[in-house]
Short mmCIF file of C-alpha atoms and ligand atoms in Angstrom, two decimals:
data_model
loop_
_atom_site.label_atom_id
_atom_site.label_comp_id
_atom_site.label_asym_id
_atom_site.label_seq_id
_atom_site.Cartn_x
_atom_site.Cartn_y
_atom_site.Cartn_z
CA UNK O 1 -46.53 24.72 18.80
CA UNK O 2 -42.91 24.23 20.61
CA UNK O 3 -43.15 24.89 23.91
CA UNK O 4 -40.13 26.73 25.53
CA UNK O 5 -39.00 24.68 27.33
CA UNK O 6 -39.40 22.01 24.09
CA UNK O 7 -35.31 22.62 22.78
CA UNK O 8 -32.75 20.00 20.68
CA UNK O 9 -29.30 19.74 21.81
CA UNK O 10 -25.92 19.92 19.94
CA UNK O 11 -23.14 18.23 21.33
CA UNK O 12 -20.39 18.97 19.48
CA UNK O 13 -16.24 18.63 20.59
CA UNK O 14 -13.84 18.60 17.52
CA UNK O 15 -12.96 20.14 14.80
CA UNK O 16 -15.63 18.51 11.91
CA UNK O 17 -18.37 18.84 14.39
CA UNK O 18 -18.44 22.15 14.45
CA UNK O 19 -18.53 22.15 10.43
CA UNK O 20 -20.75 19.29 10.42
CA UNK O 21 -23.09 21.30 12.57
CA UNK O 22 -23.04 24.23 11.34
CA UNK O 23 -25.67 23.75 7.96
CA UNK O 24 -27.94 21.67 10.43
CA UNK O 25 -28.05 24.83 12.94
CA UNK O 26 -29.42 27.41 10.29
CA UNK O 27 -31.54 24.54 9.30
CA UNK O 28 -32.82 24.01 12.52
CA UNK O 29 -32.92 28.09 12.85
CA UNK O 30 -35.04 28.33 9.27
CA UNK O 31 -37.19 25.12 9.80
CA UNK O 32 -37.72 24.12 13.33
CA UNK O 33 -39.55 25.31 15.91
CA UNK O 34 -37.26 23.53 18.24
CA UNK O 35 -34.67 25.63 19.99
CA UNK O 36 -31.10 24.36 19.51
CA UNK O 37 -28.71 24.97 22.37
CA UNK O 38 -25.16 23.77 21.92
CA UNK O 39 -23.47 21.76 23.29
CA UNK O 40 -19.49 22.32 23.85
CA UNK O 41 -17.45 19.28 24.65
CA UNK O 42 -14.31 21.46 25.49
CA UNK O 43 -12.35 18.23 23.82
CA UNK O 44 -10.68 20.58 21.35
CA UNK O 45 -9.67 24.41 22.27
CA UNK O 46 -7.49 25.92 21.03
CA UNK O 47 -8.70 29.16 18.66
CA UNK O 48 -7.91 27.48 15.32
CA UNK O 49 -8.80 24.26 16.27
CA UNK O 50 -12.41 25.97 17.73
CA UNK O 51 -13.83 29.43 18.50
CA UNK O 52 -12.30 29.80 14.74
CA UNK O 53 -15.11 27.13 12.78
CA UNK O 54 -17.84 29.62 15.81
CA UNK O 55 -16.62 32.66 14.08
CA UNK O 56 -16.28 31.39 10.89
CA UNK O 57 -19.36 29.64 9.67
CA UNK O 58 -21.95 31.73 11.62
CA UNK O 59 -22.71 29.81 15.00
CA UNK O 60 -24.16 30.50 18.29
CA UNK O 61 -21.38 30.41 20.83
CA UNK O 62 -22.25 27.37 22.76
CA UNK O 63 -24.46 27.98 25.98
CA UNK O 64 -22.08 25.12 27.80
CA UNK O 65 -18.59 24.82 27.40
CA UNK O 66 -17.32 21.96 29.41
CA UNK O 67 -14.43 22.61 29.24
CA UNK O 68 -13.17 18.87 29.01
CA UNK O 69 -9.82 19.46 27.72
CA UNK O 70 -7.24 16.20 26.36
CA UNK O 71 -6.54 13.38 28.17
CA UNK O 72 -6.45 9.48 27.43
CA UNK O 73 -9.54 8.00 25.98
CA UNK O 74 -10.75 6.93 28.77
CA UNK O 75 -9.97 10.65 31.08
CA UNK O 76 -11.87 12.21 27.83
CA UNK O 77 -14.81 10.50 27.49
CA UNK O 78 -15.50 10.06 31.18
CA UNK O 79 -14.69 13.85 32.29
CA UNK O 80 -17.09 14.60 28.83
CA UNK O 81 -20.06 12.13 30.02
CA UNK O 82 -19.68 13.89 34.00
CA UNK O 83 -20.10 17.29 33.08
CA UNK O 84 -22.42 16.50 30.44
CA UNK O 85 -25.01 14.86 32.47
CA UNK O 86 -25.63 17.67 34.80
CA UNK O 87 -26.40 19.65 31.71
CA UNK O 88 -28.88 17.46 30.78
CA UNK O 89 -30.65 17.12 34.02
CA UNK O 90 -30.70 20.57 34.09
CA UNK O 91 -32.27 21.48 30.50
CA UNK O 92 -34.10 18.42 29.80
CA UNK O 93 -33.87 18.38 26.42
CA UNK O 94 -36.63 16.43 24.18
CA UNK O 95 -33.54 15.05 21.71
CA UNK O 96 -29.87 15.09 21.32
CA UNK O 97 -27.89 15.82 18.20
CA UNK O 98 -24.61 13.50 18.38
CA UNK O 99 -22.14 13.61 15.06
CA UNK O 100 -19.96 11.87 13.84
CA UNK O 101 -17.56 10.01 15.32
CA UNK O 102 -15.28 11.50 18.83
CA UNK O 103 -14.86 10.63 21.62
CA UNK O 104 -17.40 13.08 22.28
CA UNK O 105 -20.36 11.24 20.15
CA UNK O 106 -19.62 8.25 21.73
CA UNK O 107 -20.67 10.22 25.39
CA UNK O 108 -22.43 12.40 24.60
CA UNK O 109 -24.50 10.04 23.57
CA UNK O 110 -24.60 7.61 26.21
CA UNK O 111 -24.93 9.86 28.93
CA UNK O 112 -28.30 11.36 27.27
CA UNK O 113 -29.00 7.22 26.54
CA UNK O 114 -28.83 6.89 30.29
CA UNK O 115 -31.21 9.09 30.46
CA UNK O 116 -33.65 7.85 28.38
CA UNK O 117 -33.17 10.95 26.05
CA UNK O 118 -33.33 9.76 22.26
CA UNK O 119 -30.67 10.47 20.47
CA UNK O 120 -30.80 10.96 16.69
CA UNK O 121 -26.32 10.60 15.22
CA UNK O 122 -25.79 12.41 12.27
CA UNK O 123 -23.32 10.32 9.81
CA UNK O 124 -24.50 7.08 11.22
CA UNK O 125 -23.43 4.03 9.69
CA UNK O 126 -20.20 4.09 8.36
CA UNK O 127 -17.65 1.61 8.76
CA UNK O 128 -14.08 0.81 8.29
CA UNK O 129 -14.33 -2.71 9.69
CA UNK O 130 -11.43 -1.81 11.68
CA UNK O 131 -11.90 -1.99 15.76
CA UNK O 132 -8.59 -0.63 16.14
CA UNK O 133 -9.32 2.52 15.71
CA UNK O 134 -10.68 4.54 18.26
CA UNK O 135 -13.69 6.33 15.69
CA UNK O 136 -15.05 2.93 14.62
CA UNK O 137 -15.84 1.61 17.99
CA UNK O 138 -17.80 5.67 18.85
CA UNK O 139 -19.40 4.96 16.16
CA UNK O 140 -20.71 1.02 16.46
CA UNK O 141 -22.39 2.84 19.97
CA UNK O 142 -23.72 5.52 18.46
CA UNK O 143 -25.22 3.82 15.99
CA UNK O 144 -27.15 1.13 18.57
CA UNK O 145 -27.76 3.50 21.40
CA UNK O 146 -29.33 6.17 19.02
CA UNK O 147 -32.74 6.11 18.17
CA UNK O 148 -33.16 8.69 14.50
CA UNK O 149 -29.68 7.90 12.50
CA UNK O 150 -28.73 10.34 9.40
CA UNK O 151 -27.31 8.46 7.52
CA UNK O 152 -25.09 10.05 4.67
CA UNK O 153 -24.14 7.33 2.18
CA UNK O 154 -26.73 4.42 0.81
CA UNK O 155 -24.05 2.03 2.07
CA UNK O 156 -24.37 3.40 5.80
CA UNK O 157 -27.73 2.32 6.02
CA UNK O 158 -26.97 -1.14 3.98
CA UNK O 159 -24.15 -1.35 6.84
CA UNK O 160 -27.30 -0.16 9.87
CA UNK O 161 -29.03 -2.62 8.00
CA UNK O 162 -26.38 -5.32 8.39
CA UNK O 163 -26.05 -4.93 11.70
CA UNK O 164 -30.09 -5.42 12.56
CA UNK O 165 -30.99 -1.65 12.34
CA UNK O 166 -33.75 -1.17 10.57
CA UNK O 167 -35.94 1.85 11.45
CA UNK O 168 -35.79 5.21 11.91
CA UNK O 169 -32.90 4.89 9.23
CA UNK O 170 -32.43 7.59 7.12
CA UNK O 171 -30.87 7.98 4.02
CA UNK O 172 -29.99 12.02 3.58
CA UNK O 173 -26.96 12.74 2.08
CA UNK O 174 -24.33 14.35 3.34
CA UNK O 175 -23.84 17.02 5.58
CA UNK O 176 -20.20 18.21 4.65
CA UNK O 177 -21.20 18.87 0.74
CA UNK O 178 -24.41 20.62 3.18
CA UNK O 179 -21.52 23.13 4.73
CA UNK O 180 -18.95 22.82 1.72
CA UNK O 181 -21.39 24.55 -1.14
CA UNK O 182 -22.99 26.53 2.30
CA UNK O 183 -18.88 28.69 2.09
CA UNK O 184 -17.24 27.58 -0.73
CA UNK O 185 -18.01 31.72 -2.58
CA UNK O 186 -17.96 33.17 0.71
CA UNK O 187 -13.72 30.92 0.22
CA UNK O 188 -12.93 31.87 -3.12
CA UNK O 189 -13.53 35.67 -2.34
CA UNK O 190 -11.52 36.41 1.28
CA UNK O 191 -9.14 33.48 -0.95
CA UNK O 192 -8.76 36.80 -3.50
CA UNK O 193 -8.35 39.20 -1.31
CA UNK O 194 -6.43 37.22 1.40
CA UNK O 195 -3.82 36.71 -1.20
CA UNK O 196 -2.04 34.32 1.95
CA UNK O 197 0.78 32.11 0.73
CA UNK O 198 2.83 32.51 -2.60
CA UNK O 199 1.63 29.97 -5.06
CA UNK O 200 0.54 29.23 -7.95
CA UNK O 201 -3.71 28.05 -7.95
CA UNK O 202 -3.15 24.57 -9.11
CA UNK O 203 0.21 24.22 -8.83
CA UNK O 204 0.52 22.72 -5.29
CA UNK O 205 0.15 19.75 -3.10
CA UNK O 206 -2.61 20.31 0.32
CA UNK O 207 -0.99 17.72 2.98
CA UNK O 208 -3.84 17.10 6.96
CA UNK O 209 -2.25 13.89 8.54
CA UNK O 210 -3.57 14.17 12.60
CA UNK O 211 -4.36 10.68 13.28
CA UNK O 212 -3.81 7.86 15.93
CA UNK O 213 -2.23 5.44 13.63
CA UNK O 214 0.33 7.94 11.86
CA UNK O 215 1.05 9.98 14.61
CA UNK O 216 1.82 7.64 17.00
CA UNK O 217 4.72 5.24 15.60
CA UNK O 218 7.70 6.94 14.87
CA UNK O 219 8.07 5.02 11.47
CA UNK O 220 4.71 5.66 9.67
CA UNK O 221 5.32 9.51 10.62
CA UNK O 222 8.38 9.82 9.47
CA UNK O 223 7.16 7.70 6.13
CA UNK O 224 4.80 10.06 5.63
CA UNK O 225 6.70 13.03 5.73
CA UNK O 226 10.22 11.38 3.80
CA UNK O 227 7.54 11.48 1.13
CA UNK O 228 5.83 14.67 1.20
CA UNK O 229 9.95 16.25 1.42
CA UNK O 230 9.59 14.19 -1.87
CA UNK O 231 7.43 15.53 -3.37
CA UNK O 232 7.37 18.99 -2.06
CA UNK O 233 10.71 19.01 -4.56
CA UNK O 234 8.10 19.05 -8.05
CA UNK O 235 5.53 20.59 -6.17
CA UNK O 236 5.30 23.15 -3.17
CA UNK O 237 3.24 21.60 0.09
CA UNK O 238 1.42 23.19 1.98
CA UNK O 239 0.35 21.12 5.12
CA UNK O 240 -1.47 23.14 7.56
CA UNK O 241 -0.55 20.81 10.46
CA UNK O 242 -2.45 19.92 13.60
CA UNK O 243 -1.38 19.66 17.08
CA UNK O 244 -1.29 16.06 17.95
CA UNK O 245 0.94 15.75 14.39
CA UNK O 246 2.98 18.83 16.12
CA UNK O 247 3.37 17.80 19.31
CA UNK O 248 3.81 13.61 18.06
CA UNK O 249 6.76 15.38 15.34
CA UNK O 250 8.12 17.06 18.13
CA UNK O 251 7.78 14.23 20.57
CA UNK O 252 10.10 11.18 17.79
CA UNK O 253 12.41 14.01 17.32
CA UNK O 254 11.62 14.80 13.45
CA UNK O 255 11.26 18.55 12.51
CA UNK O 256 13.82 18.22 10.24
CA UNK O 257 11.47 16.14 8.44
CA UNK O 258 9.51 19.25 7.92
CA UNK O 259 12.02 21.15 6.19
CA UNK O 260 10.77 22.21 2.95
CA UNK O 261 7.75 21.57 2.94
CA UNK O 262 5.24 24.95 3.80
CA UNK O 263 4.45 24.21 6.77
CA UNK O 264 0.87 26.24 8.61
CA UNK O 265 -1.46 26.69 11.63
CA UNK O 266 -4.81 23.87 11.33
CA UNK O 267 -7.09 26.80 9.21
CA UNK O 268 -9.99 27.89 9.76
CA UNK O 269 -12.03 26.73 7.72
CA UNK O 270 -12.55 29.18 4.90
CA UNK O 271 -8.43 28.81 3.96
CA UNK O 272 -9.33 25.42 4.54
CA UNK O 273 -11.24 25.31 1.50
CA UNK O 274 -10.06 27.87 -0.33
CA UNK O 275 -6.96 25.83 -0.48
CA UNK O 276 -8.91 22.43 -1.24
CA UNK O 277 -10.19 24.08 -4.56
CA UNK O 278 -6.97 24.95 -5.82
CA UNK O 279 -4.69 22.29 -5.16
CA UNK O 280 -3.99 20.16 -7.79
CA UNK O 281 -3.42 17.70 -5.43
CA UNK O 282 -5.02 16.62 -1.57
CA UNK O 283 -3.13 13.96 0.20
CA UNK O 284 -4.97 13.13 3.62
CA UNK O 285 -5.87 10.51 6.72
CA UNK O 286 -8.68 13.25 7.44
CA UNK O 287 -11.76 11.01 6.69
CA UNK O 288 -13.67 15.79 5.65
CA UNK O 289 -10.73 16.13 4.05
CA UNK O 290 -11.12 13.00 1.77
CA UNK O 291 -14.18 13.92 0.73
CA UNK O 292 -13.88 17.04 -0.13
CA UNK O 293 -11.11 16.44 -2.17
CA UNK O 294 -13.57 15.37 -4.06
CA UNK O 295 -16.73 17.81 -3.39
CA UNK O 296 -13.61 20.33 -5.28
CA UNK O 297 -13.03 17.58 -8.11
CA UNK O 298 -8.87 17.10 -6.43
CA UNK O 299 -7.43 13.46 -6.51
CA UNK O 300 -6.92 12.96 -2.99
CA UNK O 301 -4.13 10.23 -1.67
CA UNK O 302 -5.50 8.55 1.58
CA UNK O 303 -3.02 7.54 4.24
CA UNK O 304 -4.63 4.56 5.60
CA UNK O 305 -5.01 1.30 4.70
CA UNK O 306 -8.86 1.41 4.26
CA UNK O 307 -11.43 3.96 3.89
CA UNK O 308 -15.16 5.18 5.35
CA UNK O 309 -15.55 6.27 2.05
CA UNK O 310 -15.40 3.79 -0.29
CA UNK O 311 -17.54 5.71 -3.07
CA UNK O 312 -14.14 8.26 -3.04
CA UNK O 313 -11.81 5.00 -3.98
CA UNK O 314 -14.68 3.50 -6.46
CA UNK O 315 -15.54 6.95 -8.59
CA UNK O 316 -11.25 7.01 -9.31
CA UNK O 317 -10.88 10.03 -7.32
CA UNK O 318 -8.94 8.73 -4.42
CA UNK O 319 -7.04 6.13 -3.27
CA UNK O 320 -5.28 3.89 0.28
CA UNK O 321 -1.53 4.55 -0.31
CA UNK O 322 0.67 1.97 2.14
CA UNK O 323 1.64 3.82 5.14
CA UNK O 324 4.19 1.07 6.62
CA UNK O 325 7.16 2.17 3.30
CA UNK O 326 7.68 5.03 1.64
CA UNK O 327 7.54 3.93 -1.74
CA UNK O 328 3.80 3.41 -0.59
CA UNK O 329 3.35 6.82 -0.52
CA UNK O 330 4.66 8.24 -3.25
CA UNK O 331 3.71 5.09 -5.72
CA UNK O 332 0.18 6.48 -5.65
CA UNK O 333 1.25 10.20 -5.88
CA UNK O 334 2.67 9.50 -8.95
CA UNK O 335 -0.45 7.00 -10.37
CA UNK O 336 -2.82 10.38 -9.14
CA UNK O 337 -0.65 12.86 -10.45
CA UNK O 338 -0.14 11.47 -14.00
CA UNK O 339 -3.91 9.96 -13.40
CA UNK O 340 -5.63 9.35 -17.57
CA UNK O 341 -8.29 6.60 -16.70
CA UNK O 342 -12.12 8.38 -16.11
CA UNK O 343 -12.59 9.61 -12.82
CA UNK O 344 -16.47 9.51 -12.35
CA UNK O 345 -19.45 11.62 -10.70
CA UNK O 346 -20.72 10.51 -7.24
CA UNK O 347 -24.34 11.20 -6.34
CA UNK O 348 -24.14 9.41 -2.75
CA UNK O 349 -23.71 12.82 -1.48
CA UNK O 350 -27.08 14.15 -1.42
CA UNK O 351 -28.14 17.69 -3.01
CA UNK O 352 -26.65 20.09 -0.48
CA UNK O 353 -30.07 20.03 1.35
CA UNK O 354 -28.78 17.16 3.29
CA UNK O 355 -29.49 19.65 6.52
CA UNK O 356 -32.92 20.26 5.65
CA UNK O 357 -33.86 16.35 5.67
CA UNK O 358 -33.03 15.79 8.82
CA UNK O 359 -34.61 18.45 9.97
CA UNK O 360 -37.64 17.64 9.57
CA UNK O 361 -37.50 14.62 10.42
CA UNK O 362 -36.13 15.20 13.88
CA UNK O 363 -39.46 17.44 13.45
CA UNK O 364 -41.65 14.40 12.65
CA UNK O 365 -40.15 12.30 15.64
CA UNK O 366 -40.92 15.25 18.39
CA UNK O 367 -44.35 15.62 17.14
CA UNK O 368 -45.04 12.25 17.41
CA UNK O 369 -43.84 12.44 21.21
C1 UD1 E 401 -9.83 13.44 17.35
C2 UD1 E 401 -11.22 13.00 17.07
C3 UD1 E 401 -10.58 11.80 15.83
C4 UD1 E 401 -11.17 12.86 14.65
C5 UD1 E 401 -8.92 14.24 15.03
C6 UD1 E 401 -10.60 16.18 14.63
C7 UD1 E 401 -11.60 11.21 19.12
C8 UD1 E 401 -10.41 9.87 19.81
N1 UD1 E 401 -10.91 11.09 17.80
O1 UD1 E 401 -8.80 13.41 17.14
O2 UD1 E 401 -11.61 11.21 15.51
O3 UD1 E 401 -10.39 13.06 13.42
O4 UD1 E 401 -10.07 14.64 16.05
O5 UD1 E 401 -9.60 16.81 14.25
O6 UD1 E 401 -11.88 11.37 18.97
N2 UD1 E 401 -4.69 19.32 20.81
C9 UD1 E 401 -4.28 20.02 21.40
N3 UD1 E 401 -5.22 21.47 21.12
C10 UD1 E 401 -6.95 21.51 20.30
C11 UD1 E 401 -7.07 20.44 20.62
C12 UD1 E 401 -6.02 18.64 20.81
O7 UD1 E 401 -3.28 20.69 21.57
O8 UD1 E 401 -7.36 22.38 20.68
C13 UD1 E 401 -3.47 18.31 21.07
C14 UD1 E 401 -3.94 17.59 22.53
O9 UD1 E 401 -1.75 17.08 22.62
C15 UD1 E 401 -4.61 15.90 23.18
C16 UD1 E 401 -4.00 15.89 21.02
O10 UD1 E 401 -4.19 16.62 20.34
O11 UD1 E 401 -4.01 15.32 22.94
C17 UD1 E 401 -4.84 15.02 20.27
O12 UD1 E 401 -6.06 15.84 20.97
P1 UD1 E 401 -7.69 14.75 20.43
O13 UD1 E 401 -9.00 15.54 20.84
O14 UD1 E 401 -7.51 13.79 21.64
O15 UD1 E 401 -8.08 13.30 19.37
P2 UD1 E 401 -7.93 13.80 18.13
O16 UD1 E 401 -6.23 13.56 18.07
O17 UD1 E 401 -7.94 15.71 17.55
N1 UDP E 402 -10.04 21.71 8.46
C1 UDP E 402 -9.17 22.76 9.05
N2 UDP E 402 -8.15 23.45 8.37
C2 UDP E 402 -7.30 22.24 8.51
C3 UDP E 402 -7.62 21.38 8.59
C4 UDP E 402 -8.80 20.46 8.37
O1 UDP E 402 -10.60 23.54 8.79
O2 UDP E 402 -6.50 23.18 8.94
C5 UDP E 402 -11.67 21.43 8.11
C6 UDP E 402 -11.50 20.49 6.90
O3 UDP E 402 -11.49 21.11 6.01
C7 UDP E 402 -12.48 19.32 6.54
C8 UDP E 402 -12.32 18.92 8.98
O4 UDP E 402 -11.86 19.83 9.16
O5 UDP E 402 -13.83 20.01 6.91
C9 UDP E 402 -12.35 17.68 8.57
O6 UDP E 402 -11.57 17.80 10.09
P1 UDP E 402 -10.45 17.02 10.59
O7 UDP E 402 -9.53 16.24 9.72
O8 UDP E 402 -9.87 16.79 11.60
O9 UDP E 402 -10.84 15.58 10.93
P2 UDP E 402 -11.47 14.19 10.18
O10 UDP E 402 -13.50 14.80 9.18
O11 UDP E 402 -10.46 13.45 9.82
O12 UDP E 402 -12.66 13.69 11.45
#
């Protein structure tokens, strides 16, 4: 039996991490004897990028908010490390859990590893093989210093094996699939009572853009917005705008390229799921949204040169766009809207019980310590 001071610290900080951690937190509450202490790094801080998710996803409020905020990669990582070290020294958890590939993941994992606290990495083993992506560096480091590696796909297991990581590697499915399943019905029910934007089911496109390689390059950002404007002449385009993208559109004076698009503030997860389910096409550079498109069986155009979620490409639910030219975006959009081939099922993402499997392995590991 675990005693009072037997605890796990979960580190989250950016929007997708609130969503990934929700089903695992629920599983910990239900199946584990270990007490979870939630630490929010403060990487994301606007209400609609943070607090909304805690309210909607039935999560306990964080025990600590490190209040890190925005900054350069070094600033953000260093601030989180410094502040998180104080928490770790005080709380002395048996283990910490980190999610995905953000600066909060890297900083959380590095801090714990220096204090010899074991790390469990959820969403381990993903690779884009593009080291110019900050996320690729974050996930490689996190994987190499973690004791337990929870992989969402079999390909992720293979990627780890190829880098010599073979012990305590578990293929458990994708926690984002758990989250989508868990909140799907609620999203649909709310959708009916809410009746938000005046759009017809299966009669609009949903678009999100936030990746540094797209937002911080004027030409690429402009190409994306022009391509979306072109689509919007035939189908309404709903675009919840990430604060980074809003900032960069203003910085590059591209506001006129938003004309004709139904731009909204960032959405809560339930609204987002509702818009994903009912879209005819999703256009995105988000990792999570690409997969949710598949979960909802909506075709997706990914505004990137590569993806970690290669299964979605192989099953013809997803296609990459070349953002360096407008036609490079228009062409896959047309191909997706008029696709006449067969789209396949993907069994990689598990059965909606990834979180439960993760908690079982965590218990097994901790009980052996
Ligand atoms: C981060 C992650 C990225 C993830 C994304 C999810 C890193 C390196 N990147 O990118 O992997 O896909 O989160 O959304 O960790 N901002 C606000 N309010 C907020 C948060 C951010 O205004 O609540 C603005 C600030 O101007 C900030 C910019 O957005 O400088 C970027 O935020 P940051 O957390 O650094 O990176 P993201 O682009 O959000
Ligand atoms: N998301 C959301 N509201 C939005 C945009 C995205 O709730 O306005 C959700 C989306 O459904 C997915 C997650 O945020 O679950 C993806 O996060 P994001 O695109 O910020 O980051 P990435 O997955 O690329 O790291």
